[in-house]
Amino acid sequence: EVQLEESGGGLVQPGRPLRLSCSTSGFTFSDHSMTWVRQAPGKGLEWVGLIRSQTYGGTAESAASVKGRITISRDESKSIAYLQINSLESEDTGVYYCSTSTSELPLAPLDVWGRGTMVTVSS
Amino acid sequence: AIRLTQSPSSLSASTGDRVTITCRASQGISSFLAWYQQKPGKAPKLLISATATLQPGVPSRFSGSASGTDYTLTISDLQSEDFATYYCQQYYTQVYSFGQGTTLDIK
């Protein structure tokens, strides 16, 4: 069974950086892209970014709303994906989910999700 | 970026009703459209991929269709467990995007 587990959330001061982790198991991590989605309190889902599998270059894409402030990376040896957000703003507050597709295709819907980790940006 | 405009934003219905949620894409997305269900405090759950393909275990009362850049999720014979928020998502490009969501509640 494919499982994802996010960690690293918590209370962070504005302007500080934060790195979230997504630990995975139950599948061949290197064959799958990993996606980050966030949800502000009481709001809808917002796609944050993704990192492609090594097969497709291991490169990342990010939403315009966070471009330049985030870095998405992956550690193939540990089967972990990371989301680093710099210069945190109050608007970054929310639940951050990592997700993936059991398909190895580069364009595929997200059929596996973690439970999410809460990030609160406040002084 | 491809924008998805979902309507309505909220919807009240009764068990046994048939409801329809629409998602309009700002450009052609060649059926690379998925629907998710989310319940409070839970992660989204994929219901439908590629416009109309039901995921394993999803009841057949859920269906998806498309006409041009308009995509539709239909739920027939609403059950109590269907009251939730629904999102569309395009994966035509790897700059994904979600619709704003439709909250379906009990009338």
Tab-separated table of C-alpha atoms in Angstrom:
chain	number	residue	atom	x	y	z
A	1	GLU	CA	0.000	0.000	0.000
A	2	VAL	CA	1.321	3.415	-0.963
A	3	GLN	CA	1.600	5.692	2.048
A	4	LEU	CA	2.607	9.317	2.400
A	5	GLU	CA	3.281	11.151	5.630
A	6	GLU	CA	3.990	14.844	5.913
A	7	SER	CA	5.993	16.358	8.743
A	8	GLY	CA	7.674	19.591	9.659
A	9	GLY	CA	4.684	21.829	10.166
A	10	GLY	CA	4.115	24.053	13.169
A	11	LEU	CA	4.124	27.661	14.289
A	12	VAL	CA	6.607	29.797	12.397
A	13	GLN	CA	7.342	33.508	12.559
A	14	PRO	CA	6.788	35.635	9.472
A	15	GLY	CA	9.868	35.951	7.321
A	16	ARG	CA	11.356	32.677	8.521
A	17	PRO	CA	11.894	29.620	6.318
A	18	LEU	CA	10.321	26.212	6.786
A	19	ARG	CA	11.015	22.828	5.288
A	20	LEU	CA	8.301	20.216	5.080
A	21	SER	CA	9.007	16.558	4.469
A	22	CYS	CA	6.921	13.888	2.824
A	23	SER	CA	8.013	10.385	3.778
A	24	THR	CA	6.836	7.664	1.473
A	25	SER	CA	6.527	3.890	1.399
A	26	GLY	CA	4.902	1.131	-0.584
A	27	PHE	CA	6.026	2.141	-4.051
A	28	THR	CA	9.138	2.831	-6.115
A	29	PHE	CA	9.624	6.455	-5.153
A	30	SER	CA	12.010	7.255	-7.985
A	31	ASP	CA	9.376	6.394	-10.598
A	32	HIS	CA	6.783	8.909	-9.429
A	33	SER	CA	6.412	12.654	-9.381
A	34	MET	CA	5.487	14.217	-6.052
A	35	THR	CA	3.049	17.080	-5.670
A	36	TRP	CA	2.395	19.580	-2.893
A	37	VAL	CA	-1.066	21.048	-2.333
A	38	ARG	CA	-2.075	23.442	0.419
A	39	GLN	CA	-5.329	24.587	1.938
A	40	ALA	CA	-5.754	27.777	3.915
A	41	PRO	CA	-8.239	27.562	6.797
A	42	GLY	CA	-11.769	27.414	5.410
A	43	LYS	CA	-10.528	27.789	1.834
A	44	GLY	CA	-10.107	25.594	-1.197
A	45	LEU	CA	-7.240	23.498	-2.452
A	46	GLU	CA	-4.275	25.301	-3.946
A	47	TRP	CA	-1.675	23.497	-6.016
A	48	VAL	CA	1.765	24.566	-4.767
A	49	GLY	CA	4.156	22.623	-6.966
A	50	LEU	CA	5.592	19.320	-7.987
A	51	ILE	CA	8.837	17.556	-8.664
A	52	ARG	CA	9.074	15.116	-11.530
A	53	SER	CA	10.428	11.608	-11.269
A	54	GLN	CA	13.997	10.977	-12.290
A	55	THR	CA	12.669	9.384	-15.444
A	56	TYR	CA	11.327	12.776	-16.455
A	57	GLY	CA	14.302	14.783	-15.329
A	58	GLY	CA	13.594	15.322	-11.646
A	59	THR	CA	12.774	18.978	-12.310
A	60	ALA	CA	10.229	21.034	-10.430
A	61	GLU	CA	7.325	23.315	-11.213
A	62	SER	CA	5.636	25.758	-8.869
A	63	ALA	CA	2.563	27.917	-8.741
A	64	ALA	CA	2.935	31.561	-9.660
A	65	SER	CA	1.738	32.544	-6.181
A	66	VAL	CA	4.820	31.009	-4.553
A	67	LYS	CA	7.348	31.030	-7.373
A	68	GLY	CA	10.699	32.299	-6.202
A	69	ARG	CA	9.964	31.490	-2.554
A	70	ILE	CA	9.763	27.729	-2.671
A	71	THR	CA	12.110	24.895	-3.458
A	72	ILE	CA	10.848	21.397	-4.050
A	73	SER	CA	13.390	18.607	-3.874
A	74	ARG	CA	13.605	14.873	-3.394
A	75	ASP	CA	15.985	12.432	-1.790
A	76	GLU	CA	15.867	9.189	-3.733
A	77	SER	CA	17.947	7.336	-1.130
A	78	LYS	CA	15.417	8.127	1.597
A	79	SER	CA	12.244	8.188	-0.562
A	80	ILE	CA	11.377	11.611	0.824
A	81	ALA	CA	10.122	14.711	-0.933
A	82	TYR	CA	10.678	18.173	0.500
A	83	LEU	CA	9.012	21.537	0.250
A	84	GLN	CA	11.007	24.507	1.460
A	85	ILE	CA	9.209	27.809	1.761
A	86	ASN	CA	11.247	30.938	2.352
A	87	SER	CA	10.138	34.287	3.720
A	88	LEU	CA	6.940	32.891	5.170
A	89	GLU	CA	3.890	35.134	5.086
A	90	SER	CA	0.596	34.907	6.941
A	91	GLU	CA	-0.995	33.847	3.647
A	92	ASP	CA	1.109	30.671	3.784
A	93	THR	CA	-0.864	29.469	6.796
A	94	GLY	CA	-2.732	26.259	6.116
A	95	VAL	CA	-2.585	22.511	5.796
A	96	TYR	CA	0.061	21.239	3.424
A	97	TYR	CA	-0.551	17.926	1.700
A	98	CYS	CA	1.825	15.870	-0.336
A	99	SER	CA	0.323	13.669	-2.973
A	100	THR	CA	1.262	11.432	-5.852
A	101	SER	CA	-0.144	9.241	-8.530
A	102	THR	CA	0.231	5.507	-8.645
A	103	SER	CA	0.673	6.021	-12.383
A	104	GLU	CA	4.220	6.634	-13.577
A	105	LEU	CA	3.006	8.898	-16.366
A	106	PRO	CA	4.027	12.546	-16.075
A	107	LEU	CA	0.429	13.739	-16.370
A	108	ALA	CA	-1.755	11.857	-13.952
A	109	PRO	CA	-4.360	12.610	-11.299
A	110	LEU	CA	-3.479	12.467	-7.619
A	111	ASP	CA	-4.809	9.236	-6.191
A	112	VAL	CA	-2.645	9.047	-3.066
A	113	TRP	CA	-2.554	11.728	-0.392
A	114	GLY	CA	-0.956	12.202	2.958
A	115	ARG	CA	-2.931	13.398	5.945
A	116	GLY	CA	-1.376	16.833	5.798
A	117	THR	CA	0.694	18.970	8.142
A	118	MET	CA	-0.469	22.286	9.539
A	119	VAL	CA	1.655	25.388	9.101
A	120	THR	CA	0.787	28.514	11.061
A	121	VAL	CA	2.645	31.705	10.266
A	122	SER	CA	2.320	34.136	13.120
A	123	SER	CA	4.449	36.274	15.379
B	1	ALA	CA	-1.796	29.119	-16.103
B	2	ILE	CA	-5.015	27.279	-16.804
B	3	ARG	CA	-7.906	28.570	-14.742
B	4	LEU	CA	-10.789	26.355	-13.671
B	5	THR	CA	-14.060	28.049	-12.804
B	6	GLN	CA	-16.304	25.805	-10.765
B	7	SER	CA	-20.009	26.384	-10.207
B	8	PRO	CA	-21.975	26.611	-8.102
B	9	SER	CA	-19.816	27.406	-5.095
B	10	SER	CA	-22.414	25.850	-2.827
B	11	LEU	CA	-25.398	23.644	-3.303
B	12	SER	CA	-28.142	22.386	-1.014
B	13	ALA	CA	-29.853	19.122	-1.810
B	14	SER	CA	-31.696	16.238	-0.225
B	15	THR	CA	-30.887	12.551	-0.150
B	16	GLY	CA	-32.141	10.922	-3.290
B	17	ASP	CA	-31.642	14.065	-5.380
B	18	ARG	CA	-29.537	14.340	-8.517
B	19	VAL	CA	-27.007	17.186	-8.565
B	20	THR	CA	-24.604	18.563	-11.140
B	21	ILE	CA	-21.396	20.520	-10.622
B	22	THR	CA	-19.683	22.253	-13.503
B	23	CYS	CA	-16.042	23.110	-14.067
B	24	ARG	CA	-15.089	25.379	-16.955
B	25	ALA	CA	-11.499	25.439	-18.144
B	26	SER	CA	-9.941	28.621	-19.498
B	27	GLN	CA	-8.513	26.643	-22.429
B	28	GLY	CA	-8.690	23.156	-23.847
B	29	ILE	CA	-7.375	20.460	-21.509
B	30	SER	CA	-8.056	17.373	-23.603
B	31	SER	CA	-10.055	15.573	-20.909
B	32	PHE	CA	-7.195	15.734	-18.383
B	33	LEU	CA	-9.690	16.577	-15.676
B	34	ALA	CA	-10.172	14.936	-12.300
B	35	TRP	CA	-12.756	15.294	-9.559
B	36	TYR	CA	-12.035	15.035	-5.841
B	37	GLN	CA	-14.225	14.776	-2.786
B	38	GLN	CA	-13.096	16.274	0.496
B	39	LYS	CA	-14.716	15.930	3.886
B	40	PRO	CA	-13.876	18.201	6.837
B	41	GLY	CA	-10.490	17.497	8.344
B	42	LYS	CA	-9.627	14.917	5.712
B	43	ALA	CA	-7.406	14.792	2.662
B	44	PRO	CA	-9.067	14.947	-0.737
B	45	LYS	CA	-10.106	11.689	-2.336
B	46	LEU	CA	-9.882	11.099	-6.065
B	47	LEU	CA	-13.263	10.154	-7.475
B	48	ILE	CA	-12.941	10.501	-11.232
B	49	SER	CA	-9.973	10.811	-13.572
B	50	ALA	CA	-9.736	11.555	-17.283
B	51	THR	CA	-13.124	13.276	-17.192
B	52	ALA	CA	-15.225	10.144	-16.773
B	53	THR	CA	-13.206	7.225	-15.334
B	54	LEU	CA	-14.445	6.209	-11.899
B	55	GLN	CA	-11.772	5.197	-9.434
B	56	PRO	CA	-12.035	1.726	-7.891
B	57	GLY	CA	-14.572	1.638	-5.114
B	58	VAL	CA	-16.347	4.847	-6.128
B	59	PRO	CA	-20.094	4.249	-6.391
B	60	SER	CA	-21.644	4.289	-9.838
B	61	ARG	CA	-23.975	7.128	-8.821
B	62	PHE	CA	-20.986	9.393	-9.534
B	63	SER	CA	-20.358	10.194	-13.175
B	64	GLY	CA	-18.365	12.678	-15.210
B	65	SER	CA	-18.733	14.138	-18.662
B	66	ALA	CA	-17.508	16.983	-20.825
B	67	SER	CA	-18.631	19.303	-23.566
B	68	GLY	CA	-15.874	21.441	-25.006
B	69	THR	CA	-14.137	23.113	-22.086
B	70	ASP	CA	-17.045	22.460	-19.710
B	71	TYR	CA	-16.687	19.452	-17.434
B	72	THR	CA	-19.474	18.083	-15.290
B	73	LEU	CA	-19.708	15.932	-12.191
B	74	THR	CA	-23.115	14.389	-11.634
B	75	ILE	CA	-24.188	12.615	-8.487
B	76	SER	CA	-27.414	10.654	-8.802
B	77	ASP	CA	-29.470	9.440	-5.872
B	78	LEU	CA	-27.538	11.438	-3.273
B	79	GLN	CA	-26.595	9.541	-0.157
B	80	SER	CA	-25.773	11.000	3.243
B	81	GLU	CA	-22.081	10.249	2.796
B	82	ASP	CA	-21.969	12.366	-0.381
B	83	PHE	CA	-22.390	15.649	1.459
B	84	ALA	CA	-18.906	17.116	1.150
B	85	THR	CA	-16.867	19.586	-0.883
B	86	TYR	CA	-15.959	18.723	-4.457
B	87	TYR	CA	-13.044	20.040	-6.498
B	88	CYS	CA	-12.075	19.716	-10.112
B	89	GLN	CA	-8.418	19.661	-11.107
B	90	GLN	CA	-6.680	19.811	-14.450
B	91	TYR	CA	-3.497	17.886	-15.156
B	92	TYR	CA	-3.190	18.817	-18.822
B	93	THR	CA	0.038	20.579	-17.989
B	94	GLN	CA	2.272	19.980	-15.019
B	95	VAL	CA	1.338	23.360	-13.685
B	96	TYR	CA	-1.762	21.897	-12.132
B	97	SER	CA	-4.742	23.881	-10.910
B	98	PHE	CA	-7.895	23.283	-8.928
B	99	GLY	CA	-11.344	24.746	-9.159
B	100	GLN	CA	-12.564	26.816	-6.213
B	101	GLY	CA	-14.681	23.976	-4.860
B	102	THR	CA	-18.393	23.257	-4.470
B	103	THR	CA	-19.787	22.566	-1.041
B	104	LEU	CA	-22.746	20.215	-1.122
B	105	ASP	CA	-24.853	20.299	2.010
B	106	ILE	CA	-28.116	18.915	3.196
B	107	LYS	CA	-31.206	20.975	2.449
